[in-house]
Coordinates of C-alpha atoms in Angstrom, one line a residue:
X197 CA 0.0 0.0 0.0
X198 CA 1.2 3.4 -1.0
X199 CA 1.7 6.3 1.7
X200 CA -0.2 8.5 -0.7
X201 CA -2.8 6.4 -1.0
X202 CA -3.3 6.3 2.5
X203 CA -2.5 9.8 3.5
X204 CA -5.6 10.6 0.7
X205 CA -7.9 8.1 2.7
X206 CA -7.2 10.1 5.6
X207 CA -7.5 12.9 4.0
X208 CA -11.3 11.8 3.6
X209 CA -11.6 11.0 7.3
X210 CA -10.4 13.8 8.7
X211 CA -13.2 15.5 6.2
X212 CA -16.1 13.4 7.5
X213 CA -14.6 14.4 10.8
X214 CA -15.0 18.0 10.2
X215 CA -18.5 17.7 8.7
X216 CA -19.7 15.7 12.6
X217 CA -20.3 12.3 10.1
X218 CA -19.0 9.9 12.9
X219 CA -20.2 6.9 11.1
X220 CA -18.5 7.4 8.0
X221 CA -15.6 8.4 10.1
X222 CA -15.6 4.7 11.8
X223 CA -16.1 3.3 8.8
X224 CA -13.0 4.6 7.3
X225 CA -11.1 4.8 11.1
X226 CA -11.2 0.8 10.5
X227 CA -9.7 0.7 6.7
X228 CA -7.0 3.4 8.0
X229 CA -6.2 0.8 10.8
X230 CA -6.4 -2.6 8.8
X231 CA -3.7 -0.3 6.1
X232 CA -1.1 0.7 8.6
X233 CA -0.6 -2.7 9.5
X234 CA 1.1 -3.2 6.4
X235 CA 3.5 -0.3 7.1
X236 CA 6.8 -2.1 8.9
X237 CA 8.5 1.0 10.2
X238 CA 5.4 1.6 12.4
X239 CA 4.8 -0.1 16.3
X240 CA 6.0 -3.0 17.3
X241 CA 8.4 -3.1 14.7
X242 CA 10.0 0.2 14.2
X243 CA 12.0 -0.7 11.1
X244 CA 14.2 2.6 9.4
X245 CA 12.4 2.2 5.7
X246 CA 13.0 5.1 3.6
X247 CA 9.3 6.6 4.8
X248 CA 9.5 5.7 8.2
X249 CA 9.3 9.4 9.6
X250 CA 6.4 10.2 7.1
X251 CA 4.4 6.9 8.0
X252 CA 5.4 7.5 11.9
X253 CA 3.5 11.4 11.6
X254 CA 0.7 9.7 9.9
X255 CA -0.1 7.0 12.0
X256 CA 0.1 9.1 15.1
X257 CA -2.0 11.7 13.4
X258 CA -4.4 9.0 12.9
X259 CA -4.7 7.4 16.3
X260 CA -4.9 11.2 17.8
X261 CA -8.2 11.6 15.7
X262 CA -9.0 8.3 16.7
X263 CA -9.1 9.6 20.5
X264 CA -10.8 12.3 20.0
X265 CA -13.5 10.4 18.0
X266 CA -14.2 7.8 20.6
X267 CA -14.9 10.6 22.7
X268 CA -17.5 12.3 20.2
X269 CA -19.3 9.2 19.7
X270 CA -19.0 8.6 23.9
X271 CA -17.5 5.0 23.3
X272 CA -14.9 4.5 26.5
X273 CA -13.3 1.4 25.1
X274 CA -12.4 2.8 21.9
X275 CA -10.9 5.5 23.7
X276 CA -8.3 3.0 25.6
X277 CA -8.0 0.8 22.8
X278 CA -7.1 3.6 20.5
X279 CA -5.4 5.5 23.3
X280 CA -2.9 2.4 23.5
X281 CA -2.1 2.5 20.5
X282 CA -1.5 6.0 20.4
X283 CA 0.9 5.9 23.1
X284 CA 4.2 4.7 21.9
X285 CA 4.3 8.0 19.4
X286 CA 4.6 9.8 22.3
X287 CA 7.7 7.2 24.2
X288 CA 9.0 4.8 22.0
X289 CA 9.2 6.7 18.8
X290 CA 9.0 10.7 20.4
X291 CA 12.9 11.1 19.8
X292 CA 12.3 10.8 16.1
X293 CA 9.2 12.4 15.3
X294 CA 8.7 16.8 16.1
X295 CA 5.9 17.1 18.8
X296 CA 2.3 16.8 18.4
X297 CA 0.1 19.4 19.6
X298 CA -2.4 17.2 20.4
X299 CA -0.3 15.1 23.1
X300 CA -0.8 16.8 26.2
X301 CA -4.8 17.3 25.0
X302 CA -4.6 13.6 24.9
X303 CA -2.7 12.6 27.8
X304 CA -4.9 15.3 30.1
X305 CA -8.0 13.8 28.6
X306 CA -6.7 10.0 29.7
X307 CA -6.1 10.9 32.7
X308 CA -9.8 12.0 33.2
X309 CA -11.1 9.1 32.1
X310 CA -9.2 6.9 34.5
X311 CA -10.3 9.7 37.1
X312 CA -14.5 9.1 36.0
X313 CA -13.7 5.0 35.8
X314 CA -12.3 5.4 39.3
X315 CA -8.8 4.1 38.8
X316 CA -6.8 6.0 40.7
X317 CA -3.8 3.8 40.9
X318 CA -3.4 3.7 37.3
X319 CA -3.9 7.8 37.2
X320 CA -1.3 8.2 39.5
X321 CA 0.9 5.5 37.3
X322 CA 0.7 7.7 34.5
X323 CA 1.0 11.1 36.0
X324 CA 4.1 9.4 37.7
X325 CA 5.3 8.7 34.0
X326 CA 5.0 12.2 32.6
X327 CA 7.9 14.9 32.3
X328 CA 7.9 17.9 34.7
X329 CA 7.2 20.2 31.2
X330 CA 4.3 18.0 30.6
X331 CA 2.7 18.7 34.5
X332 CA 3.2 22.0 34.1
X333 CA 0.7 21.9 30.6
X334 CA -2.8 23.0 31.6
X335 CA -4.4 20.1 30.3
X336 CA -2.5 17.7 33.0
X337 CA -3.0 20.7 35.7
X338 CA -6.4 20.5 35.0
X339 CA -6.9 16.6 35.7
X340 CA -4.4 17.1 38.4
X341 CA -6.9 19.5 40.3
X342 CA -9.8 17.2 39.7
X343 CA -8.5 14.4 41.1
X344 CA -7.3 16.1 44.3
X345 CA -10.1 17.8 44.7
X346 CA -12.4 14.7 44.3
X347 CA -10.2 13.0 47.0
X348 CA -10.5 15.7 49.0
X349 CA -14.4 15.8 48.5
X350 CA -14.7 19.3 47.3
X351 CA -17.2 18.0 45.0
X352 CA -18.4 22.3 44.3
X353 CA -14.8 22.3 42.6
X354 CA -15.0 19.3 40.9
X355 CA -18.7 20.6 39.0
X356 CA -17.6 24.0 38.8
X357 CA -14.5 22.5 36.9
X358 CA -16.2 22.3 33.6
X359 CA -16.4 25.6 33.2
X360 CA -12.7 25.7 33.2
X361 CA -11.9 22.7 31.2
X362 CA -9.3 23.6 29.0
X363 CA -10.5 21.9 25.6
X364 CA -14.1 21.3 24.4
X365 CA -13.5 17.3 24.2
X366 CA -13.3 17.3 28.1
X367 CA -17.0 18.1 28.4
X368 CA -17.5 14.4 28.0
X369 CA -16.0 13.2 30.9
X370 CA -16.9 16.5 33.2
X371 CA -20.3 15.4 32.2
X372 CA -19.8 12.1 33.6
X373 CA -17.8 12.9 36.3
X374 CA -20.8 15.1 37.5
X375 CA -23.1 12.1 37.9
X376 CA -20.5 10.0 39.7
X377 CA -20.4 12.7 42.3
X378 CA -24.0 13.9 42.5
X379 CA -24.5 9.8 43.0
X380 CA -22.2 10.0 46.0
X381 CA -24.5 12.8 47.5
X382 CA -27.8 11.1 46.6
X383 CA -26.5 7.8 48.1
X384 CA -25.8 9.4 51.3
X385 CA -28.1 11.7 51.3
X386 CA -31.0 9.1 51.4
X387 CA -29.1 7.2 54.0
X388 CA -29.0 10.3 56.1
X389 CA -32.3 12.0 56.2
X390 CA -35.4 11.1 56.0
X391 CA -36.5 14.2 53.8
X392 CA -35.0 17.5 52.5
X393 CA -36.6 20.5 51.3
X394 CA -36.2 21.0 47.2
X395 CA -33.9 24.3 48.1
X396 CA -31.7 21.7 50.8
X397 CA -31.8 19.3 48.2
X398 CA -30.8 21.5 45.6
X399 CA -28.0 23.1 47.4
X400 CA -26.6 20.1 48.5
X401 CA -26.7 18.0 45.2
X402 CA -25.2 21.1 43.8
X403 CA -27.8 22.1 40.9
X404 CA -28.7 25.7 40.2
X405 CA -32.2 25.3 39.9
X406 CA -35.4 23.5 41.1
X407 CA -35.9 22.3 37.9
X408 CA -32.3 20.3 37.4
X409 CA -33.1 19.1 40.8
X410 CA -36.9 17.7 39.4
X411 CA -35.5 16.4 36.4
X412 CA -32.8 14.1 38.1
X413 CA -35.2 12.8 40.8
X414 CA -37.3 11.6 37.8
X415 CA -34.2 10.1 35.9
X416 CA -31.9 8.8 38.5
X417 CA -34.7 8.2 41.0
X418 CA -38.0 7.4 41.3
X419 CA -38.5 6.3 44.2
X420 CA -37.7 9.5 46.2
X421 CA -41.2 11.2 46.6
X422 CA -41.4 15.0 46.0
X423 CA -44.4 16.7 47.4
X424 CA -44.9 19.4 49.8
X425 CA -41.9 21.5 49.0
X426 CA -40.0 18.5 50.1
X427 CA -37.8 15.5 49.0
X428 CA -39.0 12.0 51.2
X429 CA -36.0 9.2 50.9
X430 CA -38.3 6.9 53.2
X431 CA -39.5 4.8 50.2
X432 CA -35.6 4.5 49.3
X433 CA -34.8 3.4 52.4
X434 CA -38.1 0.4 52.6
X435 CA -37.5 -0.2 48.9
X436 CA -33.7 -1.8 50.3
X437 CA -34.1 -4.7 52.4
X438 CA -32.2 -4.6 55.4
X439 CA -30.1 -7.4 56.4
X440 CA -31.0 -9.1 59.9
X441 CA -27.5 -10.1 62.1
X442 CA -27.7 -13.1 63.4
X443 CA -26.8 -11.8 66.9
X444 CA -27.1 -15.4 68.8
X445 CA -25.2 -17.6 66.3
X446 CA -21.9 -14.9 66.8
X447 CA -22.7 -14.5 70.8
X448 CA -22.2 -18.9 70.1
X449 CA -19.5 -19.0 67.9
X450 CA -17.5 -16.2 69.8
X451 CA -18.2 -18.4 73.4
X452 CA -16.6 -21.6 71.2
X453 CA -13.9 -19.7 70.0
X454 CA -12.8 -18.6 73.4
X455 CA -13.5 -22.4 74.9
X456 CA -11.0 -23.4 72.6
X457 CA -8.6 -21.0 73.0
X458 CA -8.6 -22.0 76.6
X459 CA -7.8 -25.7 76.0
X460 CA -4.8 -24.9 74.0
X461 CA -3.6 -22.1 76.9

């Protein structure tokens, strides 16, 4: 396969990208991938053939519109699979190709996915992996500050975020990172009162209006009961069985335990 041949199909991706036609876009994503297999100089390989620069930039221009695609059609496993095989044109072949403007975009909006799927460890893996040039790029900051301020339960900072986010394709994940925390709060919320006025309700779930408030009861749930200028958790908290302990077989299995334990003494 010629590189000019597939530089023109991507050429015709990156079009269809453009024009917001995502399924033409996967549709010629997967002929662009099934293609560069055929180039040798390209992961795991690496081989110097007389195009290899040229095929490297392409590729990684590729797998960077990739990325950002999964994210426009809100598809998380694309965005690792692709992601992964974005990476080594950042490390393994970074000293021969220029920079990419896209990388730190890219590497800020991995991290926040790991952040909204809960991995910490792995977030902290690869913030542990980046250079101090790339943590001071506001696209890293920016995840950086989330994830501190998640962990420190400043959830105001971690909504408020999204007004700050530093690119338009970290919407997505704000978005989601949003429910995840009001979630926490509902969760706990229902476990510790019985009922909440809409305004308590509102402030604490951290909407700015009644209606947002409304709206998510009747999405995320319907069993809370809104009436009276209130919202009533009590049909939450009969709806969830609660588990009896069996307080006389551990008072007996305890009293054996310590029988035995005076034998052997």
């Amino acid at each position: 396969m010629d590189l000019t041949e597939v530089s023109q199909l991507c050429e015709r991706f990156k079009a269809a990208f453009v024009r917001k036609d995502f399924d033409t876009c996967t549709d010629l994503l997967s002929q662009l991938k099934v293609l560069l297999t055929k180039f040798r100089s390209l992961p795991p390989l690496f081989e110097n053939t007389p195009n290899a620069v040229n095929e490297l930039l392409l590729a990684r221009e590729i797998y960077e519109h990739a990325v950002v695609l999964s994210v426009k059609i809100e598809d998380q496993d694309a965005f690792e699979r692709d992601f992964f095989q974005l990476k080594p044109y950042y490390t393994d072949a970074g000293s021969r190709l220029p920079p990419s403007q896209q990388e730190y975009l890219i590497l800020g909006l991995n991290l926040l996915r790991l952040l909204v799927q809960n991995r910490i460890a792995e977030f902290h893996t690869e913030l542990e992996l980046l250079s101090a040039t790339a943590l001071d790029n506001p696209c890293i900051k920016h995840a950086v500050e989330l994830e501190q301020s998640f962990m420190e339960g400043a959830y105001n900072r971690v909504l408020s975020a999204r007004q700050t986010a530093p690119h338009e394709t970290y919407v997505y994940f704000m978005d989601l990172l949003a429910k995840t925390v009001r979630d926490e709060i509902a969760g706990c919320s229902e476990k510790a009162y019985d009922y909440l006025s809409i305004n308590d309700a509102r402030q604490m779930l951290l909407f700015s209006s009644d209606q947002e408030l409304l709206e998510y009861v009747k999405e995320e749930h319907p069993e809370w009961e809104v009436k009276n200028g209130s919202v009533f958790f009590q049909k939450a908290k009969e709806s969830t069985p609660c588990k009896e302990i069996p307080s006389l077989q551990l008072i007996n299995q305890t009293l054996s335990c310590a029988r035995e334990l005076e034998r052997i003494v």
